[in-house]
Amino acid sequence: MSMAFHGSPACTCGIDVHAHFIPHDFPHYLGSAVPADWPSMAPAHACHRHVMIAGKVYRTVSEMAWSPSRRIADMDEMGLARQAISPMPELLSYWMAPAAAAQLLRYVNDQIAAAVDLSGGRLVGMGAVPLQDMDLALAELEYLTGQLGFRAIEIGSNINGRPPGAPEFAPFFEACEEKGVAVFVHALKPAGADRLVGPSNLLQALGYPTEVGLAAASVLTSNLVERHPGLRMAFSHGGGTLAMLLPRLEQARKVFPALAEAMPVGPSEQARRLFYDTLVFDAPTLDVLLQRFGADALMIGTDYPFAFRDARPVAGIEAAVADPSVRARLVAGNAARFLALDVALDFAPDSQGVTV
């Protein structure tokens, strides 16, 4: 059964944790030699601009990417009260020299903050840091929380080939836990791209879920959740393949003593302490995620403003989930906890209040 739903949602109360921002322009590089992959913007057709990277068009985007007013108008149509906006993943720039990436991300973070300020409380900032350099990453995290007041941060599913569970990122997650900053993990430069046969769009369709599943698995096998019980961490695209990997990982832990020793707490139990978005485009798959991860773990993710997005997230959940209390958690309650929002939202066809 498809989650497509062509009616109007019963409320404008949803909270979207997976939506991206691209600024209208990028600054000139402040240095003597411009990095080859420093982004720029070029005019396109009406209300659109080309994102240029390494002299080529990486993506053509519309005003939906940078305009708070256009975004908010679309949010109303989608049934959304709030939306957390994070950089387009390609802007995370882990492959740049650390100082250049820090300069670019400071600009992007400031532009996100400006959009949040213009939104009348509808947008929530989700920044980024140059994780290829821990000192610079921690400094930018301090800026995000201390100066911009951000509650959340986006990171890639790998940092130059290293997954989130790798030990070198421990200081970053420790700081996020200490500051109460939520971490949203998005697919980035997926492994296995050379195994795909067909158009490049298959990278998003097939590569992203595989990549996110492996990133989430690294968090479980490294016991990151156990070491940082106060860390709020979420994974895009429904956690990718993780839901299908968990039973195999559980069985492997029973069969191989080394795995049991390495993971004192079972992977399924750990997985239920994480968050995942609902961007799976299918009601039966959403039901699998509810069974595997629990009703307290799932929250709306749309991938706005890109074409490969969920344009009716609230209506889709209404159509797919029968229990009103579960719907309320998926539509708003879980995201409010993840983002540490102090809000009261209405949800349910009978307009009864649900306090979050």
CSV table of C-alpha atoms in Angstrom, one decimal:
chain,number,residue,atom,x,y,z
A,1,MET,CA,0.0,0.0,0.0
A,2,SER,CA,1.4,3.4,-1.0
A,3,MET,CA,1.6,6.2,1.4
A,4,ALA,CA,0.5,8.7,-1.3
A,5,PHE,CA,-2.4,10.7,-0.1
A,6,HIS,CA,-4.1,13.4,-2.2
A,7,GLY,CA,-6.4,15.0,0.4
A,8,SER,CA,-5.5,17.8,2.8
A,9,PRO,CA,-4.0,17.0,6.2
A,10,ALA,CA,-6.1,17.3,9.2
A,11,CYS,CA,-3.8,19.9,10.7
A,12,THR,CA,-0.8,22.2,10.1
A,13,CYS,CA,1.1,20.8,13.0
A,14,GLY,CA,3.8,18.5,11.8
A,15,ILE,CA,7.5,18.9,12.5
A,16,ASP,CA,10.0,18.1,9.7
A,17,VAL,CA,13.5,17.2,10.7
A,18,HIS,CA,14.9,16.5,7.2
A,19,ALA,CA,14.8,19.5,5.0
A,20,HIS,CA,17.7,21.3,3.3
A,21,PHE,CA,18.9,24.9,2.7
A,22,ILE,CA,21.1,26.3,0.0
A,23,PRO,CA,22.0,30.0,0.1
A,24,HIS,CA,21.1,32.3,-2.8
A,25,ASP,CA,24.8,33.1,-3.2
A,26,PHE,CA,28.2,31.9,-1.9
A,27,PRO,CA,31.0,34.2,-0.8
A,28,HIS,CA,34.4,34.6,-2.5
A,29,TYR,CA,37.1,32.5,-0.9
A,30,LEU,CA,39.1,34.5,1.5
A,31,GLY,CA,42.5,33.1,0.6
A,32,SER,CA,45.2,33.1,-2.1
A,33,ALA,CA,44.2,29.9,-3.9
A,34,VAL,CA,40.5,29.1,-4.4
A,35,PRO,CA,39.8,25.4,-3.6
A,36,ALA,CA,38.8,23.6,-6.8
A,37,ASP,CA,35.5,22.5,-5.1
A,38,TRP,CA,34.5,25.8,-3.6
A,39,PRO,CA,30.8,26.3,-4.6
A,40,SER,CA,29.3,29.2,-6.4
A,41,MET,CA,25.9,30.2,-7.9
A,42,ALA,CA,25.1,30.9,-11.5
A,43,PRO,CA,21.8,32.3,-12.9
A,44,ALA,CA,19.4,29.7,-14.4
A,45,HIS,CA,15.7,30.1,-15.5
A,46,ALA,CA,13.2,32.1,-13.5
A,47,CYS,CA,13.5,31.7,-9.7
A,48,HIS,CA,16.2,29.1,-10.2
A,49,ARG,CA,20.0,29.1,-9.8
A,50,HIS,CA,22.7,26.6,-10.7
A,51,VAL,CA,24.9,25.3,-7.8
A,52,MET,CA,28.4,25.2,-9.4
A,53,ILE,CA,31.1,22.9,-8.0
A,54,ALA,CA,34.4,22.4,-9.7
A,55,GLY,CA,33.2,24.3,-12.7
A,56,LYS,CA,30.2,22.1,-13.3
A,57,VAL,CA,26.5,22.3,-12.5
A,58,TYR,CA,26.0,20.1,-9.5
A,59,ARG,CA,22.3,20.9,-9.0
A,60,THR,CA,19.8,23.4,-10.2
A,61,VAL,CA,17.6,24.7,-7.4
A,62,SER,CA,14.7,27.1,-7.0
A,63,GLU,CA,13.9,29.8,-4.5
A,64,MET,CA,12.4,27.0,-2.4
A,65,ALA,CA,16.0,26.4,-1.3
A,66,TRP,CA,16.7,29.8,0.2
A,67,SER,CA,13.4,31.8,0.5
A,68,PRO,CA,11.8,31.5,4.0
A,69,SER,CA,8.5,32.9,2.7
A,70,ARG,CA,8.2,30.4,-0.2
A,71,ARG,CA,9.3,27.6,2.2
A,72,ILE,CA,6.6,28.5,4.8
A,73,ALA,CA,3.9,28.7,2.1
A,74,ASP,CA,4.8,25.1,1.1
A,75,MET,CA,5.0,24.0,4.7
A,76,ASP,CA,1.3,25.1,5.1
A,77,GLU,CA,0.3,23.0,2.1
A,78,MET,CA,2.3,20.0,3.6
A,79,GLY,CA,0.7,20.3,7.0
A,80,LEU,CA,3.9,21.4,8.7
A,81,ALA,CA,4.2,23.8,11.7
A,82,ARG,CA,8.0,23.6,12.0
A,83,GLN,CA,10.8,22.6,9.8
A,84,ALA,CA,14.5,22.0,10.8
A,85,ILE,CA,16.7,23.3,7.9
A,86,SER,CA,20.2,21.8,7.3
A,87,PRO,CA,22.8,22.4,4.6
A,88,MET,CA,22.5,20.5,1.4
A,89,PRO,CA,24.8,17.5,2.2
A,90,GLU,CA,27.3,18.3,-0.5
A,91,LEU,CA,28.0,21.6,1.4
A,92,LEU,CA,29.4,19.6,4.4
A,93,SER,CA,32.7,19.8,2.6
A,94,TYR,CA,34.7,17.2,4.5
A,95,TRP,CA,37.0,16.7,1.5
A,96,MET,CA,38.1,20.4,1.6
A,97,ALA,CA,41.2,21.7,3.4
A,98,PRO,CA,39.9,22.2,7.0
A,99,ALA,CA,40.4,26.0,7.1
A,100,ALA,CA,38.5,26.4,3.8
A,101,ALA,CA,35.6,24.1,4.9
A,102,ALA,CA,35.4,26.1,8.2
A,103,GLN,CA,35.1,29.3,6.3
A,104,LEU,CA,32.4,28.0,4.0
A,105,LEU,CA,30.4,26.3,6.8
A,106,ARG,CA,30.5,29.5,8.9
A,107,TYR,CA,28.9,31.4,6.0
A,108,VAL,CA,26.2,28.6,5.5
A,109,ASN,CA,25.5,28.5,9.2
A,110,ASP,CA,25.0,32.2,9.3
A,111,GLN,CA,22.7,32.1,6.3
A,112,ILE,CA,20.6,29.4,8.0
A,113,ALA,CA,20.4,31.5,11.1
A,114,ALA,CA,19.2,34.5,9.0
A,115,ALA,CA,16.5,32.4,7.4
A,116,VAL,CA,15.4,31.2,10.9
A,117,ASP,CA,15.2,34.8,12.1
A,118,LEU,CA,12.9,35.7,9.2
A,119,SER,CA,10.6,32.7,9.7
A,120,GLY,CA,8.6,33.9,12.6
A,121,GLY,CA,9.4,30.8,14.6
A,122,ARG,CA,8.5,28.3,11.8
A,123,LEU,CA,12.1,27.3,11.0
A,124,VAL,CA,14.7,25.6,13.3
A,125,GLY,CA,18.4,25.9,12.5
A,126,MET,CA,20.4,22.7,12.0
A,127,GLY,CA,24.1,23.6,11.3
A,128,ALA,CA,27.2,21.9,10.2
A,129,VAL,CA,30.9,21.7,11.3
A,130,PRO,CA,34.1,20.7,9.6
A,131,LEU,CA,34.5,17.2,11.1
A,132,GLN,CA,37.7,16.5,9.2
A,133,ASP,CA,39.4,18.7,11.9
A,134,MET,CA,38.3,18.1,15.5
A,135,ASP,CA,39.5,21.4,16.9
A,136,LEU,CA,37.7,23.4,14.2
A,137,ALA,CA,34.6,21.2,14.5
A,138,LEU,CA,34.4,21.8,18.2
A,139,ALA,CA,35.0,25.5,17.7
A,140,GLU,CA,32.1,25.7,15.2
A,141,LEU,CA,29.9,23.7,17.5
A,142,GLU,CA,30.5,26.3,20.2
A,143,TYR,CA,29.6,29.0,17.8
A,144,LEU,CA,26.4,27.3,16.7
A,145,THR,CA,25.2,26.8,20.2
A,146,GLY,CA,26.6,29.9,21.9
A,147,GLN,CA,26.1,32.5,19.2
A,148,LEU,CA,23.4,31.2,16.9
A,149,GLY,CA,21.4,29.2,19.5
A,150,PHE,CA,21.0,26.1,17.3
A,151,ARG,CA,19.6,22.9,18.9
A,152,ALA,CA,20.7,20.5,16.2
A,153,ILE,CA,23.5,19.7,13.8
A,154,GLU,CA,23.7,17.7,10.6
A,155,ILE,CA,26.6,15.3,9.9
A,156,GLY,CA,27.4,13.0,7.0
A,157,SER,CA,27.1,9.2,7.0
A,158,ASN,CA,30.8,9.1,6.6
A,159,ILE,CA,33.6,11.7,7.0
A,160,ASN,CA,36.0,11.0,4.2
A,161,GLY,CA,35.2,7.3,4.4
A,162,ARG,CA,35.1,7.0,8.2
A,163,PRO,CA,31.7,6.2,9.8
A,164,PRO,CA,30.2,8.0,12.7
A,165,GLY,CA,31.0,5.2,15.1
A,166,ALA,CA,34.8,5.5,14.4
A,167,PRO,CA,36.7,6.3,17.6
A,168,GLU,CA,38.2,9.6,16.4
A,169,PHE,CA,34.8,11.3,16.5
A,170,ALA,CA,34.3,10.6,20.2
A,171,PRO,CA,35.1,14.1,21.3
A,172,PHE,CA,32.5,15.5,19.0
A,173,PHE,CA,29.7,13.3,20.3
A,174,GLU,CA,30.8,13.9,23.8
A,175,ALA,CA,30.4,17.7,23.2
A,176,CYS,CA,27.0,17.2,21.5
A,177,GLU,CA,25.8,15.2,24.5
A,178,GLU,CA,27.1,17.8,27.0
A,179,LYS,CA,25.5,20.7,25.1
A,180,GLY,CA,22.2,18.9,24.4
A,181,VAL,CA,22.7,19.2,20.6
A,182,ALA,CA,20.8,16.7,18.5
A,183,VAL,CA,22.7,15.0,15.7
A,184,PHE,CA,21.0,14.2,12.3
A,185,VAL,CA,23.0,11.8,10.1
A,186,HIS,CA,22.4,12.2,6.4
A,187,ALA,CA,23.6,10.0,3.5
A,188,LEU,CA,26.7,11.4,1.9
A,189,LYS,CA,28.9,10.0,-0.9
A,190,PRO,CA,27.6,6.5,-0.6
A,191,ALA,CA,29.8,3.4,-0.6
A,192,GLY,CA,29.2,1.0,-3.5
A,193,ALA,CA,28.4,3.6,-6.2
A,194,ASP,CA,30.5,1.5,-8.6
A,195,ARG,CA,28.1,-1.4,-8.2
A,196,LEU,CA,25.0,0.5,-9.5
A,197,VAL,CA,23.9,-0.1,-13.1
A,198,GLY,CA,21.9,2.7,-14.6
A,199,PRO,CA,21.5,6.4,-14.4
A,200,SER,CA,23.2,8.5,-11.7
A,201,ASN,CA,19.9,9.0,-9.9
A,202,LEU,CA,20.2,5.4,-8.6
A,203,LEU,CA,22.7,6.8,-6.1
A,204,GLN,CA,19.9,8.5,-4.3
A,205,ALA,CA,17.4,5.7,-4.8
A,206,LEU,CA,19.7,2.8,-3.8
A,207,GLY,CA,23.0,4.1,-2.6
A,208,TYR,CA,21.6,6.4,0.2
A,209,PRO,CA,19.7,3.7,2.1
A,210,THR,CA,22.6,1.3,2.0
A,211,GLU,CA,25.0,4.0,3.2
A,212,VAL,CA,22.7,5.2,6.0
A,213,GLY,CA,22.2,1.6,7.2
A,214,LEU,CA,26.0,1.1,7.5
A,215,ALA,CA,26.4,4.4,9.3
A,216,ALA,CA,23.7,3.5,11.8
A,217,ALA,CA,25.2,0.0,12.3
A,218,SER,CA,28.6,1.6,13.2
A,219,VAL,CA,26.9,3.5,16.0
A,220,LEU,CA,25.6,0.3,17.4
A,221,THR,CA,28.7,-1.9,17.0
A,222,SER,CA,30.8,0.9,18.6
A,223,ASN,CA,28.5,1.2,21.5
A,224,LEU,CA,28.2,5.0,20.9
A,225,VAL,CA,24.7,5.0,22.4
A,226,GLU,CA,25.8,3.2,25.5
A,227,ARG,CA,28.7,5.5,26.0
A,228,HIS,CA,26.6,8.6,25.5
A,229,PRO,CA,23.1,7.8,26.8
A,230,GLY,CA,22.0,11.5,26.7
A,231,LEU,CA,22.9,11.9,23.0
A,232,ARG,CA,20.0,12.4,20.7
A,233,MET,CA,20.9,11.0,17.3
A,234,ALA,CA,18.8,10.5,14.2
A,235,PHE,CA,19.2,8.9,10.8
A,236,SER,CA,17.8,9.9,7.5
A,237,HIS,CA,15.8,7.8,5.0
A,238,GLY,CA,14.2,5.7,7.8
A,239,GLY,CA,17.6,4.5,8.9
A,240,GLY,CA,18.2,3.0,5.4
A,241,THR,CA,18.8,-0.7,5.5
A,242,LEU,CA,19.3,-0.9,9.3
A,243,ALA,CA,15.8,-2.4,10.0
A,244,MET,CA,16.7,-5.3,7.7
A,245,LEU,CA,20.2,-5.6,9.1
A,246,LEU,CA,19.2,-5.9,12.8
A,247,PRO,CA,18.0,-9.5,12.8
A,248,ARG,CA,21.2,-10.6,11.1
A,249,LEU,CA,23.3,-8.6,13.5
A,250,GLU,CA,21.4,-10.1,16.5
A,251,GLN,CA,22.0,-13.6,15.2
A,252,ALA,CA,25.7,-12.9,14.5
A,253,ARG,CA,26.0,-11.7,18.1
A,254,LYS,CA,24.7,-15.1,19.3
A,255,VAL,CA,27.0,-17.0,17.0
A,256,PHE,CA,30.3,-15.1,17.3
A,257,PRO,CA,31.6,-14.6,20.8
A,258,ALA,CA,33.7,-11.7,19.7
A,259,LEU,CA,30.6,-9.8,18.7
A,260,ALA,CA,28.8,-10.5,22.0
A,261,GLU,CA,31.9,-9.3,23.8
A,262,ALA,CA,32.1,-6.2,21.7
A,263,MET,CA,28.4,-5.3,22.1
A,264,PRO,CA,27.3,-5.9,25.7
A,265,VAL,CA,23.9,-4.5,24.9
A,266,GLY,CA,22.1,-6.0,21.9
A,267,PRO,CA,21.9,-4.0,18.7
A,268,SER,CA,18.1,-4.0,18.6
A,269,GLU,CA,17.8,-2.6,22.1
A,270,GLN,CA,20.4,0.1,21.2
A,271,ALA,CA,18.6,0.9,17.9
A,272,ARG,CA,15.4,1.8,19.8
A,273,ARG,CA,17.3,4.6,21.5
A,274,LEU,CA,17.9,6.3,18.2
A,275,PHE,CA,15.6,8.4,16.0
A,276,TYR,CA,14.8,7.9,12.3
A,277,ASP,CA,12.8,9.9,9.8
A,278,THR,CA,9.8,8.5,8.0
A,279,LEU,CA,11.1,9.1,4.4
A,280,VAL,CA,10.4,5.6,3.1
A,281,PHE,CA,7.5,6.3,0.6
A,282,ASP,CA,5.6,3.2,1.6
A,283,ALA,CA,3.1,2.4,4.4
A,284,PRO,CA,4.1,-1.3,4.9
A,285,THR,CA,7.7,-0.2,5.2
A,286,LEU,CA,6.7,2.4,7.8
A,287,ASP,CA,5.0,-0.3,9.7
A,288,VAL,CA,8.2,-2.4,9.7
A,289,LEU,CA,10.0,0.6,11.2
A,290,LEU,CA,7.4,1.0,13.8
A,291,GLN,CA,7.8,-2.6,14.8
A,292,ARG,CA,11.6,-2.6,14.7
A,293,PHE,CA,12.3,0.8,16.3
A,294,GLY,CA,9.1,1.7,18.1
A,295,ALA,CA,6.6,4.5,17.9
A,296,ASP,CA,8.8,6.9,19.9
A,297,ALA,CA,11.7,6.8,17.4
A,298,LEU,CA,10.1,8.0,14.1
A,299,MET,CA,9.5,11.5,12.9
A,300,ILE,CA,8.7,13.3,9.7
A,301,GLY,CA,11.4,13.8,7.1
A,302,THR,CA,10.6,15.3,3.7
A,303,ASP,CA,13.9,16.1,2.0
A,304,TYR,CA,12.4,19.4,0.9
A,305,PRO,CA,13.0,21.2,-1.4
A,306,PHE,CA,14.4,18.5,-3.7
A,307,ALA,CA,12.3,16.6,-6.3
A,308,PHE,CA,12.8,13.3,-4.5
A,309,ARG,CA,10.8,14.3,-1.5
A,310,ASP,CA,7.6,13.5,0.5
A,311,ALA,CA,5.2,16.3,-0.4
A,312,ARG,CA,2.4,15.1,1.9
A,313,PRO,CA,4.1,13.9,5.0
A,314,VAL,CA,1.3,14.5,7.5
A,315,ALA,CA,-1.4,13.2,5.2
A,316,GLY,CA,0.6,10.1,4.5
A,317,ILE,CA,1.0,9.3,8.2
A,318,GLU,CA,-2.7,9.9,8.8
A,319,ALA,CA,-3.5,7.4,6.0
A,320,ALA,CA,-0.9,4.8,7.2
A,321,VAL,CA,-1.2,4.9,11.0
A,322,ALA,CA,-4.5,4.1,12.7
A,323,ASP,CA,-3.7,4.8,16.3
A,324,PRO,CA,-4.1,8.5,17.0
A,325,SER,CA,-1.5,8.6,19.8
A,326,VAL,CA,1.1,7.0,17.5
A,327,ARG,CA,0.2,9.4,14.7
A,328,ALA,CA,0.7,12.3,17.1
A,329,ARG,CA,4.1,11.1,18.0
A,330,LEU,CA,5.2,10.6,14.4
A,331,VAL,CA,3.8,13.9,13.2
A,332,ALA,CA,5.2,16.1,16.0
A,333,GLY,CA,5.9,14.6,19.4
A,334,ASN,CA,9.0,12.7,18.6
A,335,ALA,CA,10.6,15.5,16.6
A,336,ALA,CA,9.8,18.0,19.4
A,337,ARG,CA,11.8,15.8,21.8
A,338,PHE,CA,14.6,15.3,19.3
A,339,LEU,CA,14.9,19.1,18.6
A,340,ALA,CA,14.3,20.0,22.3
A,341,LEU,CA,11.4,22.2,21.3
A,342,ASP,CA,9.0,23.6,23.9
A,343,VAL,CA,5.8,23.6,21.9
A,344,ALA,CA,2.2,22.7,22.1
A,345,LEU,CA,0.7,21.4,18.9
A,346,ASP,CA,-2.7,20.2,17.8
A,347,PHE,CA,-3.0,16.9,16.0
A,348,ALA,CA,-5.9,14.5,15.2
A,349,PRO,CA,-8.9,14.8,12.9
A,350,ASP,CA,-11.1,15.7,15.9
A,351,SER,CA,-8.8,18.7,16.7
A,352,GLN,CA,-8.2,17.5,20.2
A,353,GLY,CA,-5.0,19.0,21.6
A,354,VAL,CA,-1.9,17.0,22.0
A,355,THR,CA,0.7,18.6,24.2
A,356,VAL,CA,4.3,18.0,23.3
